[in-house]
Amino acid sequence: AQITGTVLDEDGGPLPGASVVLKGTTTGSTTDFDGKFSIDAEVGDTLVISYIGFEAKEVVEESGEMSVQFWRSFVGGNHRGFT
């Protein structure tokens, strides 16, 4: 079956070039200019979605169409000045 979806940033804008992979396989897709993707997967499968500068997300597909929103995360680095 085809699973379709959209990957968005924290402001609700599309994330073109995000990686969408069926967990435990090499089956994958990349989001287009509008953040949309399509991948061969079944309802109940886990998708791993990643994008540079964002923490990867694992999502379980429940309906055949999904929307995933990313939030920037600080990984390592110097955080002085943030209180």
PDB file of N, CA and C in Angstrom:
ATOM      1  N   ALA A   1       0.846  -1.192   0.000  1.00  0.00           N
ATOM      2  CA  ALA A   1       0.000   0.000   0.000  1.00  0.00           C
ATOM      3  C   ALA A   1       0.882   1.244   0.000  1.00  0.00           C
ATOM      4  N   GLN A   2       0.331   2.322  -0.459  1.00  0.00           N
ATOM      5  CA  GLN A   2       1.049   3.590  -0.457  1.00  0.00           C
ATOM      6  C   GLN A   2       0.623   4.422   0.755  1.00  0.00           C
ATOM      7  N   ILE A   3       1.609   4.857   1.514  1.00  0.00           N
ATOM      8  CA  ILE A   3       1.368   5.799   2.601  1.00  0.00           C
ATOM      9  C   ILE A   3       1.817   7.161   2.102  1.00  0.00           C
ATOM     10  N   THR A   4       0.988   8.170   2.271  1.00  0.00           N
ATOM     11  CA  THR A   4       1.349   9.520   1.859  1.00  0.00           C
ATOM     12  C   THR A   4       1.330  10.428   3.077  1.00  0.00           C
ATOM     13  N   GLY A   5       2.055  11.527   2.972  1.00  0.00           N
ATOM     14  CA  GLY A   5       2.061  12.451   4.082  1.00  0.00           C
ATOM     15  C   GLY A   5       2.804  13.724   3.763  1.00  0.00           C
ATOM     16  N   THR A   6       2.880  14.577   4.758  1.00  0.00           N
ATOM     17  CA  THR A   6       3.556  15.863   4.653  1.00  0.00           C
ATOM     18  C   THR A   6       4.420  16.049   5.885  1.00  0.00           C
ATOM     19  N   VAL A   7       5.634  16.546   5.689  1.00  0.00           N
ATOM     20  CA  VAL A   7       6.544  16.844   6.792  1.00  0.00           C
ATOM     21  C   VAL A   7       6.658  18.365   6.888  1.00  0.00           C
ATOM     22  N   LEU A   8       6.400  18.875   8.097  1.00  0.00           N
ATOM     23  CA  LEU A   8       6.368  20.323   8.334  1.00  0.00           C
ATOM     24  C   LEU A   8       7.393  20.728   9.381  1.00  0.00           C
ATOM     25  N   ASP A   9       7.818  22.002   9.323  1.00  0.00           N
ATOM     26  CA  ASP A   9       8.695  22.527  10.365  1.00  0.00           C
ATOM     27  C   ASP A   9       7.853  23.085  11.503  1.00  0.00           C
ATOM     28  N   GLU A  10       8.524  23.659  12.504  1.00  0.00           N
ATOM     29  CA  GLU A  10       7.822  24.134  13.697  1.00  0.00           C
ATOM     30  C   GLU A  10       6.840  25.263  13.424  1.00  0.00           C
ATOM     31  N   ASP A  11       7.030  25.952  12.285  1.00  0.00           N
ATOM     32  CA  ASP A  11       6.117  27.042  11.925  1.00  0.00           C
ATOM     33  C   ASP A  11       5.012  26.591  10.979  1.00  0.00           C
ATOM     34  N   GLY A  12       4.978  25.287  10.673  1.00  0.00           N
ATOM     35  CA  GLY A  12       3.955  24.762   9.783  1.00  0.00           C
ATOM     36  C   GLY A  12       4.318  24.824   8.315  1.00  0.00           C
ATOM     37  N   GLY A  13       5.575  25.222   8.018  1.00  0.00           N
ATOM     38  CA  GLY A  13       6.028  25.270   6.630  1.00  0.00           C
ATOM     39  C   GLY A  13       6.553  23.914   6.187  1.00  0.00           C
ATOM     40  N   PRO A  14       6.548  23.650   4.881  1.00  0.00           N
ATOM     41  CA  PRO A  14       7.007  22.355   4.378  1.00  0.00           C
ATOM     42  C   PRO A  14       8.513  22.185   4.556  1.00  0.00           C
ATOM     43  N   LEU A  15       8.947  20.922   4.744  1.00  0.00           N
ATOM     44  CA  LEU A  15      10.371  20.595   4.825  1.00  0.00           C
ATOM     45  C   LEU A  15      10.756  19.747   3.607  1.00  0.00           C
ATOM     46  N   PRO A  16      11.192  20.382   2.520  1.00  0.00           N
ATOM     47  CA  PRO A  16      11.633  19.616   1.355  1.00  0.00           C
ATOM     48  C   PRO A  16      12.953  18.926   1.649  1.00  0.00           C
ATOM     49  N   GLY A  17      13.100  17.702   1.153  1.00  0.00           N
ATOM     50  CA  GLY A  17      14.354  16.973   1.328  1.00  0.00           C
ATOM     51  C   GLY A  17      14.454  16.171   2.608  1.00  0.00           C
ATOM     52  N   ALA A  18      13.376  16.061   3.383  1.00  0.00           N
ATOM     53  CA  ALA A  18      13.392  15.226   4.586  1.00  0.00           C
ATOM     54  C   ALA A  18      13.408  13.761   4.159  1.00  0.00           C
ATOM     55  N   SER A  19      14.074  12.928   4.944  1.00  0.00           N
ATOM     56  CA  SER A  19      14.169  11.499   4.670  1.00  0.00           C
ATOM     57  C   SER A  19      13.063  10.751   5.400  1.00  0.00           C
ATOM     58  N   VAL A  20      12.381   9.857   4.682  1.00  0.00           N
ATOM     59  CA  VAL A  20      11.313   9.035   5.254  1.00  0.00           C
ATOM     60  C   VAL A  20      11.655   7.578   4.940  1.00  0.00           C
ATOM     61  N   VAL A  21      11.913   6.774   5.988  1.00  0.00           N
ATOM     62  CA  VAL A  21      12.353   5.394   5.797  1.00  0.00           C
ATOM     63  C   VAL A  21      11.462   4.458   6.604  1.00  0.00           C
ATOM     64  N   LEU A  22      11.101   3.333   6.005  1.00  0.00           N
ATOM     65  CA  LEU A  22      10.364   2.287   6.701  1.00  0.00           C
ATOM     66  C   LEU A  22      11.343   1.621   7.667  1.00  0.00           C
ATOM     67  N   LYS A  23      11.063   1.696   8.967  1.00  0.00           N
ATOM     68  CA  LYS A  23      11.985   1.222   9.995  1.00  0.00           C
ATOM     69  C   LYS A  23      12.380  -0.237   9.747  1.00  0.00           C
ATOM     70  N   GLY A  24      13.691  -0.497   9.864  1.00  0.00           N
ATOM     71  CA  GLY A  24      14.214  -1.842   9.718  1.00  0.00           C
ATOM     72  C   GLY A  24      14.404  -2.289   8.278  1.00  0.00           C
ATOM     73  N   THR A  25      14.238  -1.364   7.323  1.00  0.00           N
ATOM     74  CA  THR A  25      14.394  -1.693   5.901  1.00  0.00           C
ATOM     75  C   THR A  25      15.230  -0.622   5.222  1.00  0.00           C
ATOM     76  N   THR A  26      15.461  -0.816   3.932  1.00  0.00           N
ATOM     77  CA  THR A  26      16.104   0.221   3.124  1.00  0.00           C
ATOM     78  C   THR A  26      15.078   0.932   2.249  1.00  0.00           C
ATOM     79  N   THR A  27      13.789   0.650   2.463  1.00  0.00           N
ATOM     80  CA  THR A  27      12.712   1.301   1.710  1.00  0.00           C
ATOM     81  C   THR A  27      12.574   2.726   2.201  1.00  0.00           C
ATOM     82  N   GLY A  28      12.719   3.686   1.283  1.00  0.00           N
ATOM     83  CA  GLY A  28      12.657   5.072   1.715  1.00  0.00           C
ATOM     84  C   GLY A  28      12.159   6.011   0.638  1.00  0.00           C
ATOM     85  N   SER A  29      11.980   7.242   1.052  1.00  0.00           N
ATOM     86  CA  SER A  29      11.498   8.294   0.179  1.00  0.00           C
ATOM     87  C   SER A  29      12.062   9.614   0.692  1.00  0.00           C
ATOM     88  N   THR A  30      11.958  10.637  -0.126  1.00  0.00           N
ATOM     89  CA  THR A  30      12.376  11.986   0.262  1.00  0.00           C
ATOM     90  C   THR A  30      11.218  12.933  -0.017  1.00  0.00           C
ATOM     91  N   THR A  31      11.007  13.896   0.873  1.00  0.00           N
ATOM     92  CA  THR A  31       9.914  14.839   0.655  1.00  0.00           C
ATOM     93  C   THR A  31      10.219  15.769  -0.520  1.00  0.00           C
ATOM     94  N   ASP A  32       9.166  16.164  -1.215  1.00  0.00           N
ATOM     95  CA  ASP A  32       9.313  17.072  -2.350  1.00  0.00           C
ATOM     96  C   ASP A  32       9.327  18.526  -1.874  1.00  0.00           C
ATOM     97  N   PHE A  33       9.269  19.458  -2.807  1.00  0.00           N
ATOM     98  CA  PHE A  33       9.333  20.893  -2.497  1.00  0.00           C
ATOM     99  C   PHE A  33       8.244  21.325  -1.514  1.00  0.00           C
ATOM    100  N   ASP A  34       7.099  20.639  -1.547  1.00  0.00           N
ATOM    101  CA  ASP A  34       5.972  20.978  -0.667  1.00  0.00           C
ATOM    102  C   ASP A  34       5.965  20.152   0.620  1.00  0.00           C
ATOM    103  N   GLY A  35       7.050  19.394   0.869  1.00  0.00           N
ATOM    104  CA  GLY A  35       7.134  18.572   2.079  1.00  0.00           C
ATOM    105  C   GLY A  35       6.339  17.282   1.988  1.00  0.00           C
ATOM    106  N   LYS A  36       5.849  16.941   0.803  1.00  0.00           N
ATOM    107  CA  LYS A  36       5.009  15.746   0.633  1.00  0.00           C
ATOM    108  C   LYS A  36       5.855  14.523   0.274  1.00  0.00           C
ATOM    109  N   PHE A  37       5.394  13.348   0.730  1.00  0.00           N
ATOM    110  CA  PHE A  37       6.070  12.102   0.400  1.00  0.00           C
ATOM    111  C   PHE A  37       5.055  10.993   0.168  1.00  0.00           C
ATOM    112  N   SER A  38       5.539   9.923  -0.471  1.00  0.00           N
ATOM    113  CA  SER A  38       4.764   8.706  -0.680  1.00  0.00           C
ATOM    114  C   SER A  38       5.732   7.546  -0.529  1.00  0.00           C
ATOM    115  N   ILE A  39       5.323   6.504   0.196  1.00  0.00           N
ATOM    116  CA  ILE A  39       6.209   5.376   0.457  1.00  0.00           C
ATOM    117  C   ILE A  39       5.389   4.085   0.497  1.00  0.00           C
ATOM    118  N   ASP A  40       6.002   3.000   0.032  1.00  0.00           N
ATOM    119  CA  ASP A  40       5.353   1.687   0.111  1.00  0.00           C
ATOM    120  C   ASP A  40       5.422   1.193   1.543  1.00  0.00           C
ATOM    121  N   ALA A  41       4.301   1.209   2.235  1.00  0.00           N
ATOM    122  CA  ALA A  41       4.224   0.765   3.628  1.00  0.00           C
ATOM    123  C   ALA A  41       2.780   0.403   3.929  1.00  0.00           C
ATOM    124  N   GLU A  42       2.594  -0.228   5.056  1.00  0.00           N
ATOM    125  CA  GLU A  42       1.258  -0.644   5.474  1.00  0.00           C
ATOM    126  C   GLU A  42       0.852   0.114   6.741  1.00  0.00           C
ATOM    127  N   VAL A  43      -0.448   0.265   6.944  1.00  0.00           N
ATOM    128  CA  VAL A  43      -0.945   0.837   8.192  1.00  0.00           C
ATOM    129  C   VAL A  43      -0.408  -0.022   9.335  1.00  0.00           C
ATOM    130  N   GLY A  44       0.140   0.611  10.363  1.00  0.00           N
ATOM    131  CA  GLY A  44       0.744  -0.097  11.486  1.00  0.00           C
ATOM    132  C   GLY A  44       2.259  -0.134  11.412  1.00  0.00           C
ATOM    133  N   ASP A  45       2.836   0.156  10.216  1.00  0.00           N
ATOM    134  CA  ASP A  45       4.290   0.207  10.082  1.00  0.00           C
ATOM    135  C   ASP A  45       4.848   1.456  10.758  1.00  0.00           C
ATOM    136  N   THR A  46       6.125   1.379  11.149  1.00  0.00           N
ATOM    137  CA  THR A  46       6.807   2.526  11.749  1.00  0.00           C
ATOM    138  C   THR A  46       7.677   3.192  10.701  1.00  0.00           C
ATOM    139  N   LEU A  47       7.519   4.502  10.564  1.00  0.00           N
ATOM    140  CA  LEU A  47       8.350   5.292   9.665  1.00  0.00           C
ATOM    141  C   LEU A  47       9.319   6.119  10.494  1.00  0.00           C
ATOM    142  N   VAL A  48      10.567   6.198  10.029  1.00  0.00           N
ATOM    143  CA  VAL A  48      11.581   7.029  10.668  1.00  0.00           C
ATOM    144  C   VAL A  48      11.779   8.235   9.755  1.00  0.00           C
ATOM    145  N   ILE A  49      11.514   9.420  10.298  1.00  0.00           N
ATOM    146  CA  ILE A  49      11.586  10.645   9.509  1.00  0.00           C
ATOM    147  C   ILE A  49      12.686  11.521  10.081  1.00  0.00           C
ATOM    148  N   SER A  50      13.601  11.963   9.210  1.00  0.00           N
ATOM    149  CA  SER A  50      14.723  12.773   9.686  1.00  0.00           C
ATOM    150  C   SER A  50      14.991  13.929   8.740  1.00  0.00           C
ATOM    151  N   TYR A  51      15.600  14.967   9.319  1.00  0.00           N
ATOM    152  CA  TYR A  51      15.946  16.167   8.567  1.00  0.00           C
ATOM    153  C   TYR A  51      17.090  16.837   9.291  1.00  0.00           C
ATOM    154  N   ILE A  52      18.048  17.355   8.557  1.00  0.00           N
ATOM    155  CA  ILE A  52      19.222  17.993   9.166  1.00  0.00           C
ATOM    156  C   ILE A  52      18.776  19.125  10.088  1.00  0.00           C
ATOM    157  N   GLY A  53      19.331  19.138  11.301  1.00  0.00           N
ATOM    158  CA  GLY A  53      19.009  20.182  12.269  1.00  0.00           C
ATOM    159  C   GLY A  53      17.821  19.849  13.153  1.00  0.00           C
ATOM    160  N   PHE A  54      17.174  18.729  12.889  1.00  0.00           N
ATOM    161  CA  PHE A  54      16.024  18.307  13.674  1.00  0.00           C
ATOM    162  C   PHE A  54      16.289  16.916  14.229  1.00  0.00           C
ATOM    163  N   GLU A  55      15.703  16.612  15.372  1.00  0.00           N
ATOM    164  CA  GLU A  55      15.811  15.281  15.946  1.00  0.00           C
ATOM    165  C   GLU A  55      14.903  14.334  15.156  1.00  0.00           C
ATOM    166  N   ALA A  56      15.427  13.149  14.806  1.00  0.00           N
ATOM    167  CA  ALA A  56      14.640  12.176  14.038  1.00  0.00           C
ATOM    168  C   ALA A  56      13.402  11.771  14.826  1.00  0.00           C
ATOM    169  N   LYS A  57      12.340  11.451  14.098  1.00  0.00           N
ATOM    170  CA  LYS A  57      11.083  11.020  14.711  1.00  0.00           C
ATOM    171  C   LYS A  57      10.695   9.657  14.179  1.00  0.00           C
ATOM    172  N   GLU A  58      10.158   8.823  15.062  1.00  0.00           N
ATOM    173  CA  GLU A  58       9.558   7.561  14.646  1.00  0.00           C
ATOM    174  C   GLU A  58       8.053   7.706  14.829  1.00  0.00           C
ATOM    175  N   VAL A  59       7.314   7.411  13.776  1.00  0.00           N
ATOM    176  CA  VAL A  59       5.859   7.516  13.839  1.00  0.00           C
ATOM    177  C   VAL A  59       5.232   6.232  13.314  1.00  0.00           C
ATOM    178  N   VAL A  60       4.154   5.811  13.939  1.00  0.00           N
ATOM    179  CA  VAL A  60       3.416   4.632  13.498  1.00  0.00           C
ATOM    180  C   VAL A  60       2.248   5.107  12.648  1.00  0.00           C
ATOM    181  N   GLU A  61       2.194   4.604  11.433  1.00  0.00           N
ATOM    182  CA  GLU A  61       1.134   4.993  10.515  1.00  0.00           C
ATOM    183  C   GLU A  61      -0.177   4.327  10.922  1.00  0.00           C
ATOM    184  N   GLU A  62      -1.226   5.140  11.041  1.00  0.00           N
ATOM    185  CA  GLU A  62      -2.510   4.618  11.502  1.00  0.00           C
ATOM    186  C   GLU A  62      -3.634   4.744  10.481  1.00  0.00           C
ATOM    187  N   SER A  63      -3.440   5.577   9.434  1.00  0.00           N
ATOM    188  CA  SER A  63      -4.582   5.816   8.553  1.00  0.00           C
ATOM    189  C   SER A  63      -4.275   5.790   7.062  1.00  0.00           C
ATOM    190  N   GLY A  64      -3.022   5.749   6.671  1.00  0.00           N
ATOM    191  CA  GLY A  64      -2.693   5.801   5.245  1.00  0.00           C
ATOM    192  C   GLY A  64      -2.272   7.173   4.790  1.00  0.00           C
ATOM    193  N   GLU A  65      -2.542   8.201   5.617  1.00  0.00           N
ATOM    194  CA  GLU A  65      -2.095   9.561   5.316  1.00  0.00           C
ATOM    195  C   GLU A  65      -1.717  10.235   6.625  1.00  0.00           C
ATOM    196  N   MET A  66      -0.581  10.935   6.617  1.00  0.00           N
ATOM    197  CA  MET A  66      -0.115  11.532   7.872  1.00  0.00           C
ATOM    198  C   MET A  66       0.484  12.903   7.643  1.00  0.00           C
ATOM    199  N   SER A  67       0.574  13.639   8.735  1.00  0.00           N
ATOM    200  CA  SER A  67       1.274  14.912   8.760  1.00  0.00           C
ATOM    201  C   SER A  67       2.188  14.866   9.975  1.00  0.00           C
ATOM    202  N   VAL A  68       3.466  15.164   9.772  1.00  0.00           N
ATOM    203  CA  VAL A  68       4.451  15.114  10.849  1.00  0.00           C
ATOM    204  C   VAL A  68       5.082  16.482  10.974  1.00  0.00           C
ATOM    205  N   GLN A  69       5.117  17.001  12.205  1.00  0.00           N
ATOM    206  CA  GLN A  69       5.711  18.313  12.428  1.00  0.00           C
ATOM    207  C   GLN A  69       6.983  18.167  13.246  1.00  0.00           C
ATOM    208  N   PHE A  70       8.057  18.824  12.784  1.00  0.00           N
ATOM    209  CA  PHE A  70       9.347  18.801  13.459  1.00  0.00           C
ATOM    210  C   PHE A  70       9.564  20.063  14.269  1.00  0.00           C
ATOM    211  N   TRP A  71      10.283  19.912  15.370  1.00  0.00           N
ATOM    212  CA  TRP A  71      10.690  21.032  16.203  1.00  0.00           C
ATOM    213  C   TRP A  71      12.202  21.008  16.299  1.00  0.00           C
ATOM    214  N   ARG A  72      12.841  22.147  16.126  1.00  0.00           N
ATOM    215  CA  ARG A  72      14.305  22.206  16.235  1.00  0.00           C
ATOM    216  C   ARG A  72      14.710  21.763  17.631  1.00  0.00           C
ATOM    217  N   SER A  73      15.838  21.055  17.687  1.00  0.00           N
ATOM    218  CA  SER A  73      16.351  20.620  18.986  1.00  0.00           C
ATOM    219  C   SER A  73      17.821  20.952  19.061  1.00  0.00           C
ATOM    220  N   PHE A  74      18.259  21.315  20.250  1.00  0.00           N
ATOM    221  CA  PHE A  74      19.666  21.581  20.464  1.00  0.00           C
ATOM    222  C   PHE A  74      20.337  20.266  20.820  1.00  0.00           C
ATOM    223  N   VAL A  75      21.299  19.854  20.012  1.00  0.00           N
ATOM    224  CA  VAL A  75      22.027  18.614  20.270  1.00  0.00           C
ATOM    225  C   VAL A  75      23.478  19.002  20.492  1.00  0.00           C
ATOM    226  N   GLY A  76      23.958  18.857  21.737  1.00  0.00           N
ATOM    227  CA  GLY A  76      25.332  19.255  22.054  1.00  0.00           C
ATOM    228  C   GLY A  76      25.481  20.757  21.961  1.00  0.00           C
ATOM    229  N   GLY A  77      26.714  21.206  21.904  1.00  0.00           N
ATOM    230  CA  GLY A  77      26.960  22.634  21.758  1.00  0.00           C
ATOM    231  C   GLY A  77      26.910  23.378  23.073  1.00  0.00           C
ATOM    232  N   ASN A  78      27.094  24.656  22.988  1.00  0.00           N
ATOM    233  CA  ASN A  78      27.173  25.526  24.156  1.00  0.00           C
ATOM    234  C   ASN A  78      25.834  26.230  24.333  1.00  0.00           C
ATOM    235  N   HIS A  79      25.218  26.022  25.460  1.00  0.00           N
ATOM    236  CA  HIS A  79      23.888  26.604  25.699  1.00  0.00           C
ATOM    237  C   HIS A  79      23.921  27.726  26.722  1.00  0.00           C
ATOM    238  N   ARG A  80      25.109  28.232  27.053  1.00  0.00           N
ATOM    239  CA  ARG A  80      25.169  29.329  28.023  1.00  0.00           C
ATOM    240  C   ARG A  80      24.372  30.529  27.499  1.00  0.00           C
ATOM    241  N   GLY A  81      23.712  31.177  28.389  1.00  0.00           N
ATOM    242  CA  GLY A  81      22.888  32.303  28.012  1.00  0.00           C
ATOM    243  C   GLY A  81      21.417  31.955  27.885  1.00  0.00           C
ATOM    244  N   PHE A  82      21.110  30.677  27.841  1.00  0.00           N
ATOM    245  CA  PHE A  82      19.712  30.254  27.812  1.00  0.00           C
ATOM    246  C   PHE A  82      19.286  29.913  29.232  1.00  0.00           C
ATOM    247  N   THR A  83      18.257  30.576  29.740  1.00  0.00           N
ATOM    248  CA  THR A  83      17.804  30.299  31.105  1.00  0.00           C
ATOM    249  C   THR A  83      16.334  29.996  31.105  1.00  0.00           C
TER     250      THR A  83
END
